[in-house]
Coordinates of C-alpha atoms and ligand atoms in Angstrom, one line a residue:
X344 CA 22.2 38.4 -2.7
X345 CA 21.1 34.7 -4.0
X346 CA 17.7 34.2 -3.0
X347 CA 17.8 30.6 -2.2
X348 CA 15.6 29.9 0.6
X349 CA 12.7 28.5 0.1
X350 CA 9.4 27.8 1.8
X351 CA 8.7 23.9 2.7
X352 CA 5.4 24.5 2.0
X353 CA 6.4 26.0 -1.6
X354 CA 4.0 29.1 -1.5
X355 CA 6.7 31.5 -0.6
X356 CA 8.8 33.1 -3.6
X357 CA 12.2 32.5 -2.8
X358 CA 14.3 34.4 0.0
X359 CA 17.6 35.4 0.7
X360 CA 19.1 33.8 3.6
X361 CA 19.1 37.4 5.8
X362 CA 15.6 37.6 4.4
X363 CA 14.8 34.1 6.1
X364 CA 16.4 34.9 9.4
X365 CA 14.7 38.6 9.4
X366 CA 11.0 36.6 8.6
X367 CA 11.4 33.6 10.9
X368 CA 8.5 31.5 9.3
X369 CA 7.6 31.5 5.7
X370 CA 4.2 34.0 5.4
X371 CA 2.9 30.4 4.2
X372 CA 3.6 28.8 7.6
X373 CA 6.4 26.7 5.7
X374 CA 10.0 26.7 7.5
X375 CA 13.0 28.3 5.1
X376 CA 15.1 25.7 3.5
X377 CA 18.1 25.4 1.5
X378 CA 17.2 23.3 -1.5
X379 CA 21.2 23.2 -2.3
X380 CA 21.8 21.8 1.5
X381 CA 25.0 19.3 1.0
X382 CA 25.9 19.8 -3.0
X383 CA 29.0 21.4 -1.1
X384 CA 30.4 19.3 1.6
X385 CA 33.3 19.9 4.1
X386 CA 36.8 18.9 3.6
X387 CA 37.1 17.7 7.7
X388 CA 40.9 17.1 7.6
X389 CA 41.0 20.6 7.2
X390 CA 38.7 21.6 10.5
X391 CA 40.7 19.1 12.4
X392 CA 43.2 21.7 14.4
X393 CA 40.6 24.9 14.3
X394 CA 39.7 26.3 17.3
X395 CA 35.9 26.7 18.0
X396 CA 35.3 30.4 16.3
X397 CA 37.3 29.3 12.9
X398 CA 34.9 25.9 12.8
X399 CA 32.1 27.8 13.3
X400 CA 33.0 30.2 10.4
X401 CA 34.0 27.6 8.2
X402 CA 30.6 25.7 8.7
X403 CA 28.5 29.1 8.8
X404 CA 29.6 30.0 5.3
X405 CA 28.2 27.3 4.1
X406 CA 24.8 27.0 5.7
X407 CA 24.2 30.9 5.8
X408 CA 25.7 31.9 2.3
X409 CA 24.8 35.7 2.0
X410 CA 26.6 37.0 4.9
X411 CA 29.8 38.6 4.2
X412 CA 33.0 36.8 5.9
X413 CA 33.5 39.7 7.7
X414 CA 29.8 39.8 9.2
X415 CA 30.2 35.7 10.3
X416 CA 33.6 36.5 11.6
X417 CA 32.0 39.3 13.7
X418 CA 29.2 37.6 14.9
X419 CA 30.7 34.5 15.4
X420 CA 33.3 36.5 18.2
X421 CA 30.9 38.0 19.6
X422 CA 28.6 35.4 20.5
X423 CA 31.5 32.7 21.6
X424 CA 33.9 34.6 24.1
X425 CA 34.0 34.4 28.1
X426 CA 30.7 34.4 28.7
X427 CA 31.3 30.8 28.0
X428 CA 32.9 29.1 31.1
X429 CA 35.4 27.3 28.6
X430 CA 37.4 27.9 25.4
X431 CA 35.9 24.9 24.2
X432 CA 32.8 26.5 23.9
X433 CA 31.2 22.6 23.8
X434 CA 33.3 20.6 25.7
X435 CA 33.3 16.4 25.4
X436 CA 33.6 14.5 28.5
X437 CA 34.4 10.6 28.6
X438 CA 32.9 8.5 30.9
X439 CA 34.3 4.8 30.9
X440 CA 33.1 3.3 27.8
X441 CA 31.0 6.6 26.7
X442 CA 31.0 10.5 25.6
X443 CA 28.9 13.3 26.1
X444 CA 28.8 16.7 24.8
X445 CA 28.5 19.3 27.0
X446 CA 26.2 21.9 25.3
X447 CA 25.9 24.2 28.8
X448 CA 28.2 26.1 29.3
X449 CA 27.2 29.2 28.1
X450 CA 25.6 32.5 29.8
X451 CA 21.8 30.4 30.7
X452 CA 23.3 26.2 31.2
X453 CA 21.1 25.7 28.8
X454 CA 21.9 24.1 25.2
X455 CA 19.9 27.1 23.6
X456 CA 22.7 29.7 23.9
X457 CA 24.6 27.9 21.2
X458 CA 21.7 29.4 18.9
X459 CA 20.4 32.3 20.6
X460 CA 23.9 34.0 21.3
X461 CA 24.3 33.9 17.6
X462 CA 21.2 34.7 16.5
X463 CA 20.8 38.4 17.3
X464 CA 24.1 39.2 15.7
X465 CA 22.8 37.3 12.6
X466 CA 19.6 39.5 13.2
X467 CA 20.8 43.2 13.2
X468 CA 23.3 42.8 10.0
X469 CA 19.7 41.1 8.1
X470 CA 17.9 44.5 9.0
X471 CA 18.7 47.0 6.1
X472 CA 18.7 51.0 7.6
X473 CA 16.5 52.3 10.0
X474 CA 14.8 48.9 10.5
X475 CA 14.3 47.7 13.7
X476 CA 13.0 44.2 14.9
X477 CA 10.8 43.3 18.0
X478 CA 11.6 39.3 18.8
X479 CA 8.5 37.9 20.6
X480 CA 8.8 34.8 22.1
X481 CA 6.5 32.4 23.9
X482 CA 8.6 30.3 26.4
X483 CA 8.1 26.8 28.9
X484 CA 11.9 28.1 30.6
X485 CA 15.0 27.7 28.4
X486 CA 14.6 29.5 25.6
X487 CA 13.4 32.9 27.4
X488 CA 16.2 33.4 29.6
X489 CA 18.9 32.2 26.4
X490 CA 17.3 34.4 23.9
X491 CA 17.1 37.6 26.8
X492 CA 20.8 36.9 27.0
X493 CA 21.4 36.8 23.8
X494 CA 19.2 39.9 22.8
X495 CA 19.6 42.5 25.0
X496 CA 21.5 45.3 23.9
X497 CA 21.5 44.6 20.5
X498 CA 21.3 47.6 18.4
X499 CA 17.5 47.8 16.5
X500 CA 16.1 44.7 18.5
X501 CA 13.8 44.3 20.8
X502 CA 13.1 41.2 22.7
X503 CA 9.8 40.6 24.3
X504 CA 9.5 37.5 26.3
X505 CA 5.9 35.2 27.8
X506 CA 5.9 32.2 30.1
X507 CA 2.8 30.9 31.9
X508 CA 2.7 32.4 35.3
X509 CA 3.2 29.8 37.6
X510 CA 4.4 27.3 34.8
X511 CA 8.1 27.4 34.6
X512 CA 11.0 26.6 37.9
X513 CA 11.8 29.2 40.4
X514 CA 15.1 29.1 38.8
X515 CA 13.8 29.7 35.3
X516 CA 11.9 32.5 36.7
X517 CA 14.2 34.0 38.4
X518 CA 16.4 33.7 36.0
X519 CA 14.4 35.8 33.4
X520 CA 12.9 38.1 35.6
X521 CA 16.6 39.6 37.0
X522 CA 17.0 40.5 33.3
X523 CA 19.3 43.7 32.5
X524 CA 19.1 45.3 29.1
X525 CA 17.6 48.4 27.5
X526 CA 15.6 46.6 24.9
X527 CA 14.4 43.9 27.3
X528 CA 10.9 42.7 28.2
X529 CA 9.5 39.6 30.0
X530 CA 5.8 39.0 31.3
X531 CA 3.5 36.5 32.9
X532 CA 0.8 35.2 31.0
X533 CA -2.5 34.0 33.2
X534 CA -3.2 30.7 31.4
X535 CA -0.4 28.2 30.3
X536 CA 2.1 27.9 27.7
X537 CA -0.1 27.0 25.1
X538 CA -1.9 30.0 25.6
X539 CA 0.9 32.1 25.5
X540 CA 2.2 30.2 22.6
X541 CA -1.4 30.8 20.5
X542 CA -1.3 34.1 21.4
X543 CA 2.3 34.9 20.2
X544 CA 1.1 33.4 16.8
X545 CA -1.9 35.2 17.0
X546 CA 0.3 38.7 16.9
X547 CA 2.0 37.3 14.2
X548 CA -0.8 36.2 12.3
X549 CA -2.9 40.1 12.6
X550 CA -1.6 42.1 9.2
X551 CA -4.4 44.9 10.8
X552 CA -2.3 44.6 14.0
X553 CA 0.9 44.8 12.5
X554 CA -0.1 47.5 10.1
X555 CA -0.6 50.0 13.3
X556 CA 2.9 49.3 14.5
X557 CA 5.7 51.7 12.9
X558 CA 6.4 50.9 9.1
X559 CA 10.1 50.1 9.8
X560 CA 9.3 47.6 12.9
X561 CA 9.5 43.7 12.3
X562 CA 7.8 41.1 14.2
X563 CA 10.4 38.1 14.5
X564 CA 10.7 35.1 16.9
X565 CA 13.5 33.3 18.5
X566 CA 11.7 29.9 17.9
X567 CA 14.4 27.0 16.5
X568 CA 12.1 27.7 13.3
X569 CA 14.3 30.7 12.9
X570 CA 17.2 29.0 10.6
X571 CA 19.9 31.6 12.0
X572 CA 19.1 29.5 15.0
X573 CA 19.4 26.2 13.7
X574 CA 22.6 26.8 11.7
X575 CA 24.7 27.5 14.6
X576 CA 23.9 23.7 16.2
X577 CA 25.4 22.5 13.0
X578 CA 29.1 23.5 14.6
X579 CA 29.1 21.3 17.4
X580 CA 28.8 18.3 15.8
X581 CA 32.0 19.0 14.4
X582 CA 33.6 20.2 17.1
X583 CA 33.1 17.4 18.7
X584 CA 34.4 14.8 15.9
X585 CA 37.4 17.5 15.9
X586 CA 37.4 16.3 20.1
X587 CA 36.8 12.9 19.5
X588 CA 40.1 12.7 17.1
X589 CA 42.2 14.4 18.5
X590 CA 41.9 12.2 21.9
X591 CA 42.1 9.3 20.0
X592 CA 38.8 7.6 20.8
X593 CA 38.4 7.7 16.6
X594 CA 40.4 8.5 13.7
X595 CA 39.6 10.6 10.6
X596 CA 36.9 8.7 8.7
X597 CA 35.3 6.7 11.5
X598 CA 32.0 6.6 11.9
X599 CA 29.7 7.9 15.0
X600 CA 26.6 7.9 16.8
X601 CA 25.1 10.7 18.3
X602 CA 22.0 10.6 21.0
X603 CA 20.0 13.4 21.5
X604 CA 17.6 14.9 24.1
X605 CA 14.7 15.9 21.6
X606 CA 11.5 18.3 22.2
X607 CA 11.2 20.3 18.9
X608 CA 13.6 18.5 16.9
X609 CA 15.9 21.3 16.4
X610 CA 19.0 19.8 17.7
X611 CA 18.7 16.6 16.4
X612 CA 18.3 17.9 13.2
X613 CA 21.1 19.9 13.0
X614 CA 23.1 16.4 13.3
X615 CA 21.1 15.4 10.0
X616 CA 22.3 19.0 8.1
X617 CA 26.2 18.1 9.6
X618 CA 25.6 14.3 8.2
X619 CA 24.5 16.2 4.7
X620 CA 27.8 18.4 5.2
X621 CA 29.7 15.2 4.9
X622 CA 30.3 14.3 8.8
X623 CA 31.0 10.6 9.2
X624 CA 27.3 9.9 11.0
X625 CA 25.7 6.8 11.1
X626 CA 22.9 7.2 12.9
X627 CA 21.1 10.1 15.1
X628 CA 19.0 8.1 18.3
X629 CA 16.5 10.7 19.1
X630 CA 15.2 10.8 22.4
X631 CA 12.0 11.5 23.8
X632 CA 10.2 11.8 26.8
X633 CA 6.7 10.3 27.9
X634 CA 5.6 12.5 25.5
X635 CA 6.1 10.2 23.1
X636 CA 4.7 11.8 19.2
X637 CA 7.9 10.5 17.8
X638 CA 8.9 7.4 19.2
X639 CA 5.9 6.2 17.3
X640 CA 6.2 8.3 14.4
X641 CA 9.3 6.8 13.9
X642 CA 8.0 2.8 14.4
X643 CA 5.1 3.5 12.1
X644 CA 5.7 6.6 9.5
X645 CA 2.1 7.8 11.7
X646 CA 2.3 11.1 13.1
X647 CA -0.6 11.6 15.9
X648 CA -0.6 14.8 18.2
X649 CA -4.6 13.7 19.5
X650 CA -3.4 12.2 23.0
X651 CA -2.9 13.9 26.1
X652 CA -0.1 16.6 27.1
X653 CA 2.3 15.3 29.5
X654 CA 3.9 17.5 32.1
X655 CA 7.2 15.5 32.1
X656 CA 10.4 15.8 34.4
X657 CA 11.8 16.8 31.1
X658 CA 9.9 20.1 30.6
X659 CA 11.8 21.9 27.8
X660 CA 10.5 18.3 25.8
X661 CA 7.3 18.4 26.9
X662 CA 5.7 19.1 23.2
X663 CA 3.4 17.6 20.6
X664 CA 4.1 18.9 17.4
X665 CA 8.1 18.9 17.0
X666 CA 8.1 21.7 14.1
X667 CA 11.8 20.9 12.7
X668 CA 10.8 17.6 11.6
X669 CA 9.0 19.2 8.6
X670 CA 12.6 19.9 7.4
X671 CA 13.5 16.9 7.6
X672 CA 10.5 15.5 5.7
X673 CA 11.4 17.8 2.7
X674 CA 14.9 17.0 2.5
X675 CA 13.6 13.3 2.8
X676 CA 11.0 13.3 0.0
X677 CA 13.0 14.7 -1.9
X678 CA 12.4 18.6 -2.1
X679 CA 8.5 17.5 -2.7
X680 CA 6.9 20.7 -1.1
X681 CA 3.7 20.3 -2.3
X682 CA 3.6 16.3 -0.5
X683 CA 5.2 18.3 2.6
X684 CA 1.8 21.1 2.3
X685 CA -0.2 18.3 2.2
X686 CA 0.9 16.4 5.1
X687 CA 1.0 19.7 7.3
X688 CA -2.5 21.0 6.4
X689 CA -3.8 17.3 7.2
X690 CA -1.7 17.6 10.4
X691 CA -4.0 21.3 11.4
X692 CA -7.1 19.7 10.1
X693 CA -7.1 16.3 11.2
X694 CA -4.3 16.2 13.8
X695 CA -2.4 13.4 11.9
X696 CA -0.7 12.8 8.7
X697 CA 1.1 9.3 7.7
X698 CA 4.1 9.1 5.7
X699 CA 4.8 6.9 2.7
X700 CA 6.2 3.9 3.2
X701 CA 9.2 4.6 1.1
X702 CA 9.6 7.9 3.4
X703 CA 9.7 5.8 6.2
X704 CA 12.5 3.5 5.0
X705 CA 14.7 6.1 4.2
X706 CA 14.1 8.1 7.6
X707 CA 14.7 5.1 8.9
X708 CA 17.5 4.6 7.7
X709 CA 19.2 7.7 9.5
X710 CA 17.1 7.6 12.7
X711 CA 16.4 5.9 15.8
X712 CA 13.6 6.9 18.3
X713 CA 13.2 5.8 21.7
X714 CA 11.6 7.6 24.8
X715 CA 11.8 7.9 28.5
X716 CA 9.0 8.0 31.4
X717 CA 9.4 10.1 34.5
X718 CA 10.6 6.9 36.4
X719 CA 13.3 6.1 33.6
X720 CA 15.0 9.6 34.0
X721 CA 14.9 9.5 37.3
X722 CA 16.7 5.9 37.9
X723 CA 19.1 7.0 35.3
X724 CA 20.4 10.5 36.8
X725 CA 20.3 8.4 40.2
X726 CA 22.5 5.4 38.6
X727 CA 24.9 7.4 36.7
X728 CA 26.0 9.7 39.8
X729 CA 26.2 6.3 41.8
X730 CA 27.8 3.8 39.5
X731 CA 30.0 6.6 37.3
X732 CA 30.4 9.7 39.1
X733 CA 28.3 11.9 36.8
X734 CA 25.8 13.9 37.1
X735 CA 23.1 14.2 34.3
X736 CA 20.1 16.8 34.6
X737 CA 16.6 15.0 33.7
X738 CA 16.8 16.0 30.0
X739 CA 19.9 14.7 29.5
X740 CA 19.3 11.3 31.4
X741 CA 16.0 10.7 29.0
X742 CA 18.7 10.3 26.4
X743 CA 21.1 8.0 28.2
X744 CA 18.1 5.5 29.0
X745 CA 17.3 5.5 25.3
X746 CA 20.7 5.7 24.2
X747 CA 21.7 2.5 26.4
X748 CA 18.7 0.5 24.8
X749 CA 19.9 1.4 21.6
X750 CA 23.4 0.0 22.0
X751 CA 22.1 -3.2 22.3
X752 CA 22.0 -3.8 18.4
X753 CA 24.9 -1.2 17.5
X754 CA 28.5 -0.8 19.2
X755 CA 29.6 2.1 17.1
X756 CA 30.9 4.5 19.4
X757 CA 28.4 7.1 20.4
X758 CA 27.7 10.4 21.9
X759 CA 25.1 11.4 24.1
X760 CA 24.4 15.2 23.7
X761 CA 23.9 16.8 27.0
X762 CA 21.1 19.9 26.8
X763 CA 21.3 21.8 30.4
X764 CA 23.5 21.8 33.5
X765 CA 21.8 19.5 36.7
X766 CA 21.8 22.5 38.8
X767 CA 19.0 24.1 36.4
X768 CA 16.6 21.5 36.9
X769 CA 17.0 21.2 40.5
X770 CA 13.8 20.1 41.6
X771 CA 14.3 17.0 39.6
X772 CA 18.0 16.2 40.2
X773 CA 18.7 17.1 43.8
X774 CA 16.0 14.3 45.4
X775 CA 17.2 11.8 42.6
X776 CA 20.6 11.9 44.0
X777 CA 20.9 13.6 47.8
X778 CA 20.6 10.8 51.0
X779 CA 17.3 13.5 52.2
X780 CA 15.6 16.3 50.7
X781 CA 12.1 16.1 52.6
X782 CA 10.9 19.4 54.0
X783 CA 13.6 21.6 51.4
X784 CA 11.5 23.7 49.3
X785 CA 13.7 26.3 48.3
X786 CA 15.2 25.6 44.9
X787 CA 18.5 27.6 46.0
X788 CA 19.2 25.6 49.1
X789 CA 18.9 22.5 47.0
X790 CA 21.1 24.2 44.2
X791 CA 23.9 24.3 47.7
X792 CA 23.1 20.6 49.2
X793 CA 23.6 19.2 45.8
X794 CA 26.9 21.4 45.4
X795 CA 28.2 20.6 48.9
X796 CA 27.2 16.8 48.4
X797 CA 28.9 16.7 44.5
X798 CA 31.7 18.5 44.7
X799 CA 30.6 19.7 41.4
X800 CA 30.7 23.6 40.8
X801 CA 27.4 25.6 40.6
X802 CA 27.6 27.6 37.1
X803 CA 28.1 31.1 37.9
X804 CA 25.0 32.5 36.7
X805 CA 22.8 30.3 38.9
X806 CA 24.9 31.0 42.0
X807 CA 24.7 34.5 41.6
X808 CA 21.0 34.2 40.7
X809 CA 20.1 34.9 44.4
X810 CA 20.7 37.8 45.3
X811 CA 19.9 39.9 41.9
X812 CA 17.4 42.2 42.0
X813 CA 14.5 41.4 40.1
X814 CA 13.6 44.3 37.3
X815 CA 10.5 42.6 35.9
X816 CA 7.0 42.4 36.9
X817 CA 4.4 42.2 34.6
X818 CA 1.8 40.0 34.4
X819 CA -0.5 40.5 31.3
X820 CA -3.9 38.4 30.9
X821 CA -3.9 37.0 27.1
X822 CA -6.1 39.4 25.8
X823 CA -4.4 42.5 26.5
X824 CA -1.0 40.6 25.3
X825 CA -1.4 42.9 21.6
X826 CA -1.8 46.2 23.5
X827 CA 1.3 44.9 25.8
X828 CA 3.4 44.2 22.9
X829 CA 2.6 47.8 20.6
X830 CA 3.4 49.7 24.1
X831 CA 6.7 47.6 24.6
X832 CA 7.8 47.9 21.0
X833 CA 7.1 51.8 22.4
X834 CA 9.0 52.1 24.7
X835 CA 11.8 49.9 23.4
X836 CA 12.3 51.8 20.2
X837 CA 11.2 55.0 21.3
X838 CA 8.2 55.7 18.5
Ligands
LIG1932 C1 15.0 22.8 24.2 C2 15.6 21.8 24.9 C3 15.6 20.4 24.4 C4 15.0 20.0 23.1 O1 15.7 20.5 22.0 P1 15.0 20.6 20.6 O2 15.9 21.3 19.7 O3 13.7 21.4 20.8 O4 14.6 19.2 20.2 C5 16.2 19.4 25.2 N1 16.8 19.7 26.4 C6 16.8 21.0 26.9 C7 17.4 21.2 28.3 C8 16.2 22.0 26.2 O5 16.2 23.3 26.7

């Protein structure tokens, strides 16, 4: 196996790529990165008539060199079948004088199944014999549920999921607490996310911890750090040039915009690795919400977490430190891992870091950040469904506000990536766009008004949500998380 990853940070000897997936982080906090990212580009004539599965496989073998044909091949079919609710897999949808990318339609409606149905697959052939993995994973909603779904059952991994009692939507909740699965485990943390999120990292970070767990048991997370995760995001920006040809809106060659819904800069990013791959991009509008780290990071090359937390309409982007842009900043500067070191430790020191000038240019040369506020979102989903018939869920409707500002200086025909289904964000959605919802409390009876009003179908694993039986109900304080997670990985793996 070529061991080509390496750390961004530059303190990790170089890694295979199953090694990188196995490890998650780098051990010196650095994310794995492919210094040869784009020496090979794609020959996109050739992807034009490929159905979803061969485009994955085709982009896969690039990004994720050290898995056999036959392992993509395997993992690819089994993460992209019917429990997608189309054979598109990511469907496009055009709106008048726009296009959107429908990234929902798989097991969760979140975007976060593209990644986490692969990801296990990618997982278990990385483990060598006899090794198991334990994923833990501190959640605010989408990815808990996504990477449950995508984990359980998987032969030699275990998936043990946090989320900050009280802090996520009945839906979310719901959705990962009716959980099935042998190798499945999901608990309430008293305190909120970032206290389930330092404890995770904590576990990570205890070698005397880790040491007392059985020799042949892995920690690993489910994080978009992961780059088993990130690769698979790559796909659809294909796909959906492949979509955008074939319906005639472009022809091979053309260039195009894409908007995205940003939190953790995972998914706009992997629009930056399909640009290196040689997809016709011109620019990638990120969007973000009132939490609004990047929009100026972006304007001014300064990157500031010291201001307060938001708790936005737009949860799943509520976040400060967008950890995917640190890839970006190395593939930027030039493979320059000790300037990325040095920016990151000034960013857990100091809480800031400031780019070169230079840096700036160039980033700016491939990027666009704007944001949305609460009200912004909410006018948008409200306008949209009026004016054009569809219906945007609060995520998604940050990026249209910021993607309509945008087009004001640039016509080039764009699409506006669309992260999670309305119906899973119904608190938001439902009183943006029904005549009356005063008094309605219940999440499900909104999830039916807004269906009876729409006309547009509930996805089937929120309608059936209901009425499943719940088969989780722990709620662990954060200091007992370590002795939680060494009796899960017991029972789980049977040691
Ligand atoms: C996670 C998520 C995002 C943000 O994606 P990143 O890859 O973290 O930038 C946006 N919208 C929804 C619905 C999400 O779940």
């Amino acid at each position: 196996m070529e061991k080509r990853f390496v750390s961004t940070r530059g303190q990790q000897q170089p890694v295979s790529v199953k090694t990188a997936v196995k490890q998650g982080l780098a051990d010196d906090h650095g994310l794995f990165v492919d210094p040869k990212l784009g020496q090979k580009k794609v020959n996109l004539s050739k992807l034009l008539l490929l159905d979803y599965q061969d485009l994955a496989k085709e982009i896969l073998q690039l990004l994720l060199p050290d898995f056999t044909t036959a392992e993509l091949v395997l993992a690819i079919k089994n993460a992209y079948n019917q429990k997608f609710d189309t054979a598109k897999i990511t469907p496009l949808q055009s709106i008048n004088d726009w296009h959107i990318l429908e990234l929902w339609h798989g097991p969760t409606s979140a975007f976060k199944d593209i990644g986490l149905q692969l990801l296990p697959h990618l997982m278990k052939f990385s483990l060598g014999d006899n090794e198991h993995s334990l994923v833990l994973t501190a959640t605010s909603g989408d990815t808990g549920k996504a990477a449950l779904e995508g984990f359980k059952n998987t032969d030699n991994v275990g998936i043990a999921v946090f989320y900050p009692n009280g802090g996520v939507s009945t839906i979310q909740e719901k959705q990962m607490l009716t959980t099935a699965g042998t190798n499945t485990s999901v608990a309430a943390i008293t305190g909120n996310f970032d206290d389930a999120q330092r404890q995770v990292k904590a576990i990570f970070s205890n070698t005397s911890f880790k040491e007392r767990l059985a020799s042949n048991l892995h920690l690993s997370s489910a994080n978009s750090i992961n780059i088993g995760r990130l690769a698979p995001q790559v796909v659809y920006y294909f796909s959906v040039y492949q979509q955008l040809v074939a319906q005639g809106h472009i022809t091979l060659g053309d260039p195009v915009n894409f908007t995205v819904p940003t939190g953790n800069f995972g998914d706009v990013l992997a629009g930056y690795y399909a640009k290196s791959l040689g997809l016709p991009i011109k620019k990638l509008i990120v969007a973000a919400n009132a939490n609004n780290v990047l929009t100026d990071f972006f304007e001014t090359g300064i990157y500031d977490r010291q201001r307060p937390f938001l708790h936005t309409v737009a949860p799943s982007m509520d976040i400060q430190v967008s950890s995917n842009l640190e890839r970006l900043l190395y593939y930027k500067s030039g493979l320059d891992s000790t300037y990325i070191n040095q920016l990151m430790t000034q960013l857990e020191t100091k809480g800031r870091y400031q780019i070169s000038d230079e840096l700036l240019h160039s980033l700016q040369n491939d990027f666009y950040c704007g944001f949305s506020n609460d009200k912004d979102i909410r006018t948008a989903i409200k306008n949209v469904y009026e004016e054009q018939g569809y219906l945007m869920d609060p995520h998604t409707a940050a990026g249209y506000h910021v993607m309509r500002k945008y087009q004001q200086q640039d016509q080039t025909l764009m699409v506006l990536l669309s992260t999670a289904s309305p119906y899973k964000f119904i608190e938001t959605t439902a009183p943006a766009v029904l005549p009356d919802t005063e008094g309605i409390t219940d999440s499900f009876e909104l999830v039916q008004r807004l269906a009876e009003y729409t006309n547009i179908p509930i996805p089937q694993n929120i309608a059936q949500l209901h009425d499943l039986p719940i088969r989780h109900k722990n709620i662990v304080s954060s200091e007992k998380m370590q002795a939680y997670v060494k009796q899960q990985a017991e029972v789980i793996f049977n040691v």
